Tab-separated table of C-alpha atoms in Angstrom:
chain	number	residue	atom	x	y	z
A	35	UNK	CA	-5.202	17.445	-31.387
A	36	UNK	CA	-8.383	15.490	-32.156
A	37	UNK	CA	-10.049	15.101	-35.518
A	38	UNK	CA	-13.009	17.072	-34.212
A	39	UNK	CA	-10.677	20.088	-33.931
A	40	UNK	CA	-9.797	19.920	-37.617
A	41	UNK	CA	-11.463	22.101	-40.293
A	42	UNK	CA	-14.305	20.648	-42.415
A	43	UNK	CA	-11.913	20.066	-45.322
A	44	UNK	CA	-9.838	17.751	-43.122
A	45	UNK	CA	-12.942	15.760	-42.180
A	46	UNK	CA	-13.820	15.496	-45.877
A	47	UNK	CA	-10.322	14.254	-46.720
A	48	UNK	CA	-10.400	11.784	-43.849
A	49	UNK	CA	-13.824	10.393	-44.771
A	50	UNK	CA	-12.709	10.011	-48.385
A	51	UNK	CA	-9.655	8.022	-47.313
A	52	UNK	CA	-11.789	5.830	-45.059
A	53	UNK	CA	-14.236	5.024	-47.813
A	54	UNK	CA	-11.893	4.824	-50.814
A	55	UNK	CA	-8.259	4.834	-49.647
A	56	UNK	CA	-5.374	4.446	-49.966
A	57	UNK	CA	-5.301	7.322	-52.452
A	58	UNK	CA	-2.759	9.684	-53.951
A	59	UNK	CA	-3.045	13.404	-53.234
A	60	UNK	CA	-4.208	13.958	-56.810
A	61	UNK	CA	-6.949	11.362	-56.444
A	62	UNK	CA	-8.035	12.877	-53.124
A	63	UNK	CA	-8.343	16.211	-54.903
A	64	UNK	CA	-10.431	14.713	-57.703
A	65	UNK	CA	-12.788	12.978	-55.280
A	66	UNK	CA	-13.191	15.902	-52.873
A	67	UNK	CA	-12.886	18.900	-55.140
A	68	UNK	CA	-10.044	20.271	-52.995
A	69	UNK	CA	-7.175	22.021	-54.734
A	70	UNK	CA	-3.670	20.466	-54.531
A	71	UNK	CA	-2.662	23.179	-52.075
A	72	UNK	CA	-5.729	22.541	-49.903
A	73	UNK	CA	-5.067	18.789	-49.863
A	74	UNK	CA	-1.501	19.379	-48.670
A	75	UNK	CA	-2.631	21.944	-46.091
A	76	UNK	CA	-5.227	19.713	-44.425
A	77	UNK	CA	-3.204	16.499	-44.770
A	78	UNK	CA	-0.102	17.848	-43.041
A	79	UNK	CA	-1.488	18.055	-39.468
A	80	UNK	CA	-3.233	14.696	-39.890
A	81	UNK	CA	0.099	13.156	-40.876
A	82	UNK	CA	1.876	14.864	-37.972
A	83	UNK	CA	-0.670	13.631	-35.437
A	84	UNK	CA	-0.640	10.100	-36.814
A	85	UNK	CA	-4.219	9.878	-38.098
A	86	UNK	CA	-2.996	9.135	-41.624
A	87	UNK	CA	0.316	7.960	-43.060
A	88	UNK	CA	2.130	7.670	-46.358
A	89	UNK	CA	2.475	4.251	-47.940
A	90	UNK	CA	4.380	3.074	-50.989
A	91	UNK	CA	4.290	4.514	-54.445
A	92	UNK	CA	1.303	4.357	-56.750
A	93	UNK	CA	1.379	3.559	-60.455
A	94	UNK	CA	-0.036	7.070	-60.920
A	95	UNK	CA	2.694	9.581	-61.758
A	96	UNK	CA	2.933	13.271	-60.885
A	97	UNK	CA	5.272	15.417	-62.994
A	98	UNK	CA	7.032	12.257	-64.138
A	99	UNK	CA	7.479	10.848	-60.605
A	100	UNK	CA	5.469	8.041	-58.969
A	101	UNK	CA	2.855	9.503	-56.611
A	102	UNK	CA	2.724	8.593	-52.914
A	103	UNK	CA	-0.319	6.826	-51.499
A	104	UNK	CA	-1.945	8.108	-48.307
A	105	UNK	CA	-4.051	5.924	-45.991
A	106	UNK	CA	-5.805	6.079	-42.643
A	107	UNK	CA	-3.767	4.585	-39.782
A	108	UNK	CA	-6.217	2.049	-38.428
A	109	UNK	CA	-4.214	1.444	-35.250
A	110	UNK	CA	-4.457	5.124	-34.256
A	111	UNK	CA	-7.723	4.520	-32.383
A	112	UNK	CA	-10.091	1.755	-31.319
A	113	UNK	CA	-13.840	1.645	-30.878
A	114	UNK	CA	-16.386	-0.739	-29.404
A	115	UNK	CA	-19.769	-1.364	-30.972
A	116	UNK	CA	-22.507	-3.053	-28.954
A	117	UNK	CA	-25.832	-4.318	-30.277
A	118	UNK	CA	-28.525	-4.736	-27.642
A	119	UNK	CA	-31.238	-7.337	-28.237
A	120	UNK	CA	-33.958	-8.439	-25.857
A	121	UNK	CA	-31.836	-11.362	-24.672
A	122	UNK	CA	-28.154	-10.562	-25.117
A	123	UNK	CA	-25.416	-8.101	-25.934
A	124	UNK	CA	-23.191	-8.562	-28.971
A	125	UNK	CA	-19.953	-6.584	-28.907
A	126	UNK	CA	-17.177	-5.973	-31.429
A	127	UNK	CA	-13.961	-4.019	-30.946
A	128	UNK	CA	-12.523	-2.470	-34.102
A	129	UNK	CA	-9.735	-0.201	-35.213
A	130	UNK	CA	-10.256	3.205	-36.793
A	131	UNK	CA	-11.089	1.645	-40.167
A	132	UNK	CA	-13.713	-0.618	-38.525
A	133	UNK	CA	-11.499	-3.686	-38.935
A	134	UNK	CA	-12.690	-6.195	-36.277
A	135	UNK	CA	-10.122	-6.965	-33.566
A	136	UNK	CA	-12.227	-8.901	-31.037
A	137	UNK	CA	-15.833	-9.898	-30.409
A	138	UNK	CA	-17.844	-11.257	-27.497
A	139	UNK	CA	-21.414	-11.867	-26.384
A	140	UNK	CA	-23.134	-11.595	-23.015
A	141	UNK	CA	-26.517	-12.997	-22.001
A	142	UNK	CA	-28.907	-10.491	-20.422
A	143	UNK	CA	-30.574	-11.777	-17.283
A	144	UNK	CA	-32.801	-8.704	-17.106
A	145	UNK	CA	-34.004	-5.910	-19.373
A	146	UNK	CA	-33.812	-3.391	-16.549
A	147	UNK	CA	-31.976	-0.296	-17.816
A	148	UNK	CA	-29.435	-0.210	-14.991
A	149	UNK	CA	-28.648	-3.909	-15.376
A	150	UNK	CA	-28.152	-3.553	-19.146
A	151	UNK	CA	-25.892	-0.502	-18.769
A	152	UNK	CA	-23.657	-2.349	-16.300
A	153	UNK	CA	-23.561	-5.349	-18.647
A	154	UNK	CA	-22.486	-3.054	-21.505
A	155	UNK	CA	-19.687	-1.620	-19.348
A	156	UNK	CA	-18.464	-5.117	-18.450
A	157	UNK	CA	-18.530	-6.187	-22.091
A	158	UNK	CA	-16.505	-3.126	-23.120
A	159	UNK	CA	-13.890	-3.950	-20.467
A	160	UNK	CA	-13.804	-7.570	-21.606
A	161	UNK	CA	-13.271	-6.630	-25.255
A	162	UNK	CA	-10.618	-4.064	-24.433
A	163	UNK	CA	-8.719	-6.534	-22.268
A	164	UNK	CA	-8.935	-9.205	-24.962
A	165	UNK	CA	-7.452	-6.986	-27.663
A	166	UNK	CA	-5.105	-4.719	-25.676
A	167	UNK	CA	-2.069	-7.078	-25.520
A	168	UNK	CA	-2.074	-7.513	-29.290
A	169	UNK	CA	-3.199	-4.172	-30.697
A	170	UNK	CA	-1.894	-0.753	-29.675
A	171	UNK	CA	-4.096	2.323	-29.601
A	172	UNK	CA	-6.424	3.998	-27.156
A	173	UNK	CA	-10.102	3.165	-26.874
A	174	UNK	CA	-11.765	6.306	-28.224
A	175	UNK	CA	-15.460	5.631	-27.984
A	176	UNK	CA	-18.476	3.349	-27.894
A	177	UNK	CA	-21.379	2.993	-30.302
A	178	UNK	CA	-24.480	1.312	-28.893
A	179	UNK	CA	-27.191	0.163	-31.280
A	180	UNK	CA	-30.735	-0.735	-30.358
A	181	UNK	CA	-34.005	-1.303	-32.194
A	182	UNK	CA	-36.790	1.221	-32.041
A	183	UNK	CA	-37.143	4.998	-31.985
A	184	UNK	CA	-33.619	6.181	-31.203
A	185	UNK	CA	-32.547	9.828	-31.221
A	186	UNK	CA	-28.803	9.791	-31.797
A	187	UNK	CA	-28.575	13.593	-31.494
A	188	UNK	CA	-29.761	13.584	-27.877
A	189	UNK	CA	-28.539	10.081	-27.046
A	190	UNK	CA	-32.033	9.024	-26.021
A	191	UNK	CA	-33.973	5.829	-26.663
A	192	UNK	CA	-37.425	7.295	-27.146
A	193	UNK	CA	-39.092	3.890	-27.428
A	194	UNK	CA	-37.803	0.366	-27.885
A	195	UNK	CA	-40.727	-2.083	-28.000
A	196	UNK	CA	-38.633	-5.242	-27.542
A	197	UNK	CA	-37.070	-3.900	-24.349
A	198	UNK	CA	-40.116	-1.861	-23.294
A	199	UNK	CA	-37.918	1.200	-22.766
A	200	UNK	CA	-39.224	4.748	-23.046
A	201	UNK	CA	-37.218	7.988	-22.931
A	202	UNK	CA	-34.015	6.363	-21.669
A	203	UNK	CA	-30.915	8.654	-21.817
A	204	UNK	CA	-28.803	5.670	-22.823
A	205	UNK	CA	-25.747	7.492	-24.197
A	206	UNK	CA	-25.368	9.470	-20.975
A	207	UNK	CA	-25.799	6.354	-18.820
A	208	UNK	CA	-23.241	4.279	-20.741
A	209	UNK	CA	-20.804	7.183	-20.842
A	210	UNK	CA	-21.065	7.545	-17.053
A	211	UNK	CA	-20.538	3.808	-16.561
A	212	UNK	CA	-17.528	3.557	-18.894
A	213	UNK	CA	-16.031	7.063	-18.803
A	214	UNK	CA	-15.862	6.911	-22.607
A	215	UNK	CA	-17.592	9.037	-25.262
A	216	UNK	CA	-20.736	7.167	-26.268
A	217	UNK	CA	-23.139	7.501	-29.161
A	218	UNK	CA	-26.303	5.527	-29.724
A	219	UNK	CA	-28.057	4.726	-32.953
A	220	UNK	CA	-30.949	2.699	-34.260
A	221	UNK	CA	-29.487	-0.719	-35.006
A	222	UNK	CA	-30.659	-0.823	-38.618
A	223	UNK	CA	-29.228	2.612	-39.384
A	224	UNK	CA	-25.931	1.526	-37.805
A	225	UNK	CA	-25.872	-1.558	-40.014
A	226	UNK	CA	-26.575	0.717	-42.983
A	227	UNK	CA	-23.502	2.776	-42.038
A	228	UNK	CA	-21.497	-0.454	-42.011
A	229	UNK	CA	-22.766	-1.463	-45.457
A	230	UNK	CA	-22.040	2.024	-46.797
A	231	UNK	CA	-18.543	2.041	-45.348
A	232	UNK	CA	-17.281	-1.499	-45.969
A	233	UNK	CA	-20.168	-3.612	-47.292
A	234	UNK	CA	-22.105	-3.955	-50.543
A	235	UNK	CA	-23.200	-0.303	-50.399
A	236	UNK	CA	-19.659	1.003	-51.001
A	237	UNK	CA	-19.563	3.384	-53.958
A	238	UNK	CA	-23.339	3.489	-54.510
A	239	UNK	CA	-25.051	6.866	-54.839
A	240	UNK	CA	-28.082	5.492	-53.038
A	241	UNK	CA	-29.190	2.232	-51.457
A	242	UNK	CA	-31.567	0.926	-48.828
A	243	UNK	CA	-31.141	-1.857	-46.303
A	244	UNK	CA	-34.268	-3.716	-45.203
A	245	UNK	CA	-33.959	-6.077	-42.249
A	246	UNK	CA	-36.378	-8.900	-41.558
A	247	UNK	CA	-36.611	-10.610	-38.179
A	248	UNK	CA	-38.049	-9.670	-34.791
A	249	UNK	CA	-38.973	-6.404	-36.475
A	250	UNK	CA	-38.932	-5.015	-40.006
A	251	UNK	CA	-36.480	-2.139	-40.334
A	252	UNK	CA	-35.004	-0.012	-43.078
A	253	UNK	CA	-31.904	2.149	-43.392
A	254	UNK	CA	-31.543	4.604	-46.258
A	255	UNK	CA	-28.315	6.021	-47.709
A	256	UNK	CA	-28.533	8.892	-50.182
A	257	UNK	CA	-25.520	10.738	-51.539
A	258	UNK	CA	-23.193	9.025	-49.094
A	259	UNK	CA	-25.234	9.975	-46.018
A	260	UNK	CA	-27.439	7.700	-43.947
A	261	UNK	CA	-30.789	9.381	-43.390
A	262	UNK	CA	-31.583	9.795	-39.692
A	263	UNK	CA	-34.696	11.963	-39.896
A	264	UNK	CA	-35.368	15.309	-38.236
A	265	UNK	CA	-36.649	13.608	-35.097
A	266	UNK	CA	-34.535	10.462	-35.183
A	267	UNK	CA	-37.148	8.436	-37.055
A	268	UNK	CA	-36.687	7.344	-40.676
A	269	UNK	CA	-37.129	4.245	-42.794
A	270	UNK	CA	-39.793	2.650	-40.598
A	271	UNK	CA	-41.161	0.468	-43.389
A	272	UNK	CA	-42.254	-2.103	-40.822
A	273	UNK	CA	-45.041	0.286	-39.902
A	274	UNK	CA	-46.297	0.934	-43.403
A	275	UNK	CA	-49.960	-0.089	-43.541
A	276	UNK	CA	-50.516	-2.948	-45.973
A	277	UNK	CA	-54.016	-3.905	-44.847
A	278	UNK	CA	-55.596	-7.291	-45.319
A	279	UNK	CA	-55.287	-8.151	-41.639
A	280	UNK	CA	-56.628	-7.087	-38.273
A	281	UNK	CA	-53.454	-8.180	-36.493
A	282	UNK	CA	-52.184	-5.625	-33.994
A	283	UNK	CA	-48.595	-4.451	-34.448
A	284	UNK	CA	-46.115	-3.707	-31.644
A	285	UNK	CA	-46.768	-0.016	-32.369
A	286	UNK	CA	-50.459	-0.469	-31.497
A	287	UNK	CA	-51.812	-0.081	-35.019
A	288	UNK	CA	-53.279	-2.791	-37.223
A	289	UNK	CA	-52.260	-3.868	-40.705
A	290	UNK	CA	-48.555	-2.954	-40.487
A	291	UNK	CA	-45.959	-4.913	-42.462
A	292	UNK	CA	-44.417	-5.967	-39.145
A	293	UNK	CA	-47.753	-7.358	-37.944
A	294	UNK	CA	-47.699	-9.788	-40.864
A	295	UNK	CA	-44.044	-10.491	-41.656
A	296	UNK	CA	-42.006	-10.325	-38.436
A	297	UNK	CA	-40.766	-13.577	-36.901
A	298	UNK	CA	-43.335	-13.466	-34.100
A	299	UNK	CA	-46.133	-12.541	-36.488
A	300	UNK	CA	-45.340	-15.494	-38.747
A	301	UNK	CA	-45.159	-17.819	-35.731
A	302	UNK	CA	-48.514	-16.588	-34.372
A	303	UNK	CA	-50.222	-16.972	-37.742
A	304	UNK	CA	-48.756	-20.458	-38.223
A	305	UNK	CA	-50.056	-21.477	-34.795
A	306	UNK	CA	-53.489	-20.210	-35.732
A	307	UNK	CA	-53.370	-21.964	-39.099
A	308	UNK	CA	-52.383	-25.327	-37.592
A	309	UNK	CA	-54.294	-25.080	-34.320
A	310	UNK	CA	-51.049	-25.822	-32.472
A	311	UNK	CA	-50.412	-23.146	-29.792
A	312	UNK	CA	-46.948	-24.577	-29.049
A	313	UNK	CA	-45.631	-24.359	-32.610
A	314	UNK	CA	-42.276	-22.563	-32.871
A	315	UNK	CA	-40.836	-20.652	-35.807
A	316	UNK	CA	-38.496	-23.567	-36.509
A	317	UNK	CA	-41.478	-25.892	-36.480
A	318	UNK	CA	-43.375	-23.643	-38.875
A	319	UNK	CA	-40.403	-23.637	-41.239
A	320	UNK	CA	-40.258	-27.442	-41.162
A	321	UNK	CA	-43.985	-27.712	-41.921
A	322	UNK	CA	-43.685	-25.241	-44.783
A	323	UNK	CA	-40.741	-27.117	-46.284
A	324	UNK	CA	-42.741	-30.328	-45.919
A	325	UNK	CA	-45.495	-28.800	-48.062
A	326	UNK	CA	-48.117	-27.839	-45.460
A	327	UNK	CA	-50.391	-25.598	-47.534
A	328	UNK	CA	-51.772	-23.585	-44.609
A	329	UNK	CA	-48.320	-22.701	-43.258
A	330	UNK	CA	-46.953	-21.992	-46.715
A	331	UNK	CA	-49.833	-19.532	-47.137
A	332	UNK	CA	-48.645	-17.728	-43.989
A	333	UNK	CA	-45.188	-17.288	-45.505
A	334	UNK	CA	-46.739	-16.181	-48.816
A	335	UNK	CA	-48.699	-13.440	-47.008
A	336	UNK	CA	-45.505	-12.346	-45.286
A	337	UNK	CA	-43.742	-12.276	-48.643
A	338	UNK	CA	-46.506	-10.174	-50.156
A	339	UNK	CA	-46.275	-7.647	-47.307
A	340	UNK	CA	-42.486	-7.475	-47.648
A	341	UNK	CA	-42.781	-7.068	-51.413
A	342	UNK	CA	-45.107	-4.110	-50.873
A	343	UNK	CA	-42.627	-2.591	-48.422
A	344	UNK	CA	-39.702	-3.006	-50.828
A	345	UNK	CA	-41.713	-1.541	-53.697
A	346	UNK	CA	-42.609	1.465	-51.536
A	347	UNK	CA	-38.924	2.030	-50.769
A	348	UNK	CA	-38.028	1.762	-54.465
A	349	UNK	CA	-40.840	4.112	-55.504
A	350	UNK	CA	-39.999	6.728	-52.866
A	351	UNK	CA	-36.211	7.006	-53.164
A	352	UNK	CA	-35.245	5.117	-56.336
A	353	UNK	CA	-32.188	3.383	-54.831
A	354	UNK	CA	-29.605	1.590	-56.930
A	355	UNK	CA	-29.849	-1.405	-54.623
A	356	UNK	CA	-31.991	-2.759	-51.808
A	357	UNK	CA	-30.161	-5.087	-49.433
A	358	UNK	CA	-32.305	-7.611	-47.571
A	359	UNK	CA	-30.800	-8.849	-44.325
A	360	UNK	CA	-31.670	-9.772	-40.743
A	361	UNK	CA	-32.187	-13.098	-39.019
A	362	UNK	CA	-35.364	-13.649	-41.067
A	363	UNK	CA	-33.412	-14.185	-44.299
A	364	UNK	CA	-32.604	-17.705	-43.040
A	365	UNK	CA	-36.125	-18.588	-44.222
A	366	UNK	CA	-36.021	-16.360	-47.310
A	367	UNK	CA	-36.540	-19.286	-49.679
A	368	UNK	CA	-40.074	-19.707	-48.327
A	369	UNK	CA	-41.258	-16.295	-49.479
A	370	UNK	CA	-38.716	-15.142	-52.049
A	371	UNK	CA	-40.973	-15.816	-55.054
A	372	UNK	CA	-43.840	-13.867	-53.485
A	373	UNK	CA	-41.560	-10.968	-52.501
A	374	UNK	CA	-40.133	-10.656	-55.992
A	375	UNK	CA	-43.471	-11.005	-57.788
A	376	UNK	CA	-45.159	-8.400	-55.573
A	377	UNK	CA	-42.161	-6.089	-55.908
A	378	UNK	CA	-42.209	-6.389	-59.703
A	379	UNK	CA	-45.946	-5.690	-59.783
A	380	UNK	CA	-45.891	-2.677	-57.436
A	381	UNK	CA	-42.571	-0.968	-58.222
A	382	UNK	CA	-43.298	1.901	-60.592
A	383	UNK	CA	-41.569	2.033	-63.964
A	384	UNK	CA	-37.785	1.917	-63.816
A	385	UNK	CA	-37.905	1.525	-60.013
A	386	UNK	CA	-38.495	-2.162	-60.716
A	387	UNK	CA	-34.916	-2.339	-62.052
A	388	UNK	CA	-33.599	-1.834	-58.514
A	389	UNK	CA	-31.133	-4.577	-57.593
A	390	UNK	CA	-32.442	-6.789	-54.743
A	391	UNK	CA	-29.580	-8.440	-52.844
A	392	UNK	CA	-30.081	-10.955	-50.035
A	393	UNK	CA	-27.239	-10.656	-47.536
A	394	UNK	CA	-27.219	-12.714	-44.320
A	395	UNK	CA	-25.195	-10.857	-41.679
A	396	UNK	CA	-24.439	-12.040	-38.127
A	397	UNK	CA	-25.164	-9.722	-35.218
A	398	UNK	CA	-21.420	-9.088	-34.913
A	399	UNK	CA	-21.714	-7.084	-38.142
A	400	UNK	CA	-24.534	-5.038	-36.589
A	401	UNK	CA	-22.267	-4.339	-33.606
A	402	UNK	CA	-19.475	-3.435	-36.012
A	403	UNK	CA	-21.839	-0.845	-37.436
A	404	UNK	CA	-22.067	0.669	-33.949
A	405	UNK	CA	-18.274	0.923	-33.833
A	406	UNK	CA	-18.307	2.592	-37.269
A	407	UNK	CA	-20.861	5.138	-36.045
A	408	UNK	CA	-18.655	5.865	-33.010
A	409	UNK	CA	-15.640	6.305	-35.284
A	410	UNK	CA	-17.534	8.673	-37.535
A	411	UNK	CA	-18.344	10.887	-34.560
A	412	UNK	CA	-14.639	11.368	-33.897
A	413	UNK	CA	-14.053	13.112	-37.223
A	414	UNK	CA	-17.599	14.218	-38.027
A	415	UNK	CA	-19.380	14.828	-34.713
A	416	UNK	CA	-23.091	15.522	-34.775
A	417	UNK	CA	-23.908	19.212	-34.877
């Protein structure tokens, strides 16, 4: 029996154990609202089939006796998460609780869809072979994450600007190549799932994750659910219009946050400011740290645009916390003051009390988010 065959109450119990376990039956009841009888009823088949198990005794006592803790059996299933960038694949194999078991990377020689799908299949085989001798459990599924307009319900990449893909049925293609259930998700939303499940979003009623790098993305979690949008699009703060520039964004519009604050946008503006067409991002960072006023102004403009984006997120959803991550946080010191001052000026009322947390995360954590999404689909498949 699979978890997908279980009643909704079983999925609720299982998700609660994943997020907060190990727990006693009484604590499960308090967190889920299930009666003691309902907890026992839905837990019994999960115990029988090995999805959960009983651990030692808790300090909590029931009718004078120590209560038994219940936990998810991580070794019951394994999942692979793969993040696709324009240049490489980053893969992580995890257990059912998203505990990493193995990781690997593969350089992409081409962005051709067929070539990338075959590379994903090879990476999955490599990860499975690396972990199989040491960790029991069947490989249950794959979660592929990619930037852009991704419809996880249909498994289609509607548009990924960095790969120049349009309407690619990626989930179907990877599933055919690997013979494994495959889900796809926008990479930022997948990372948001990871932060909600085992990162600094655990236990929060609401939070947002804003990523800064090749693009500017945002994942939103409200009431324990990551918002995916009716059409697969949500949290696209990189395409909020901030004005003050005629720079053209990857989406074709002008004045977007991404057109000012993405890595390429900063590099292009620094080249223009210095008159050096060969200047790299690393070179721009060195000049800024050395005190070059023109390049520092480029980073200040980027910080202002990001501050406006963060304030918009705070004003719209009122999150407890906004996490700032992505490869761009390596240069965060160059625009932190501007981000925070703009945020403080533009966040409305108590929204300005939102906790801003800078959290550098390697791409392996993004891939781990893909594995978490795949795991979630086992016990809470998309309707």
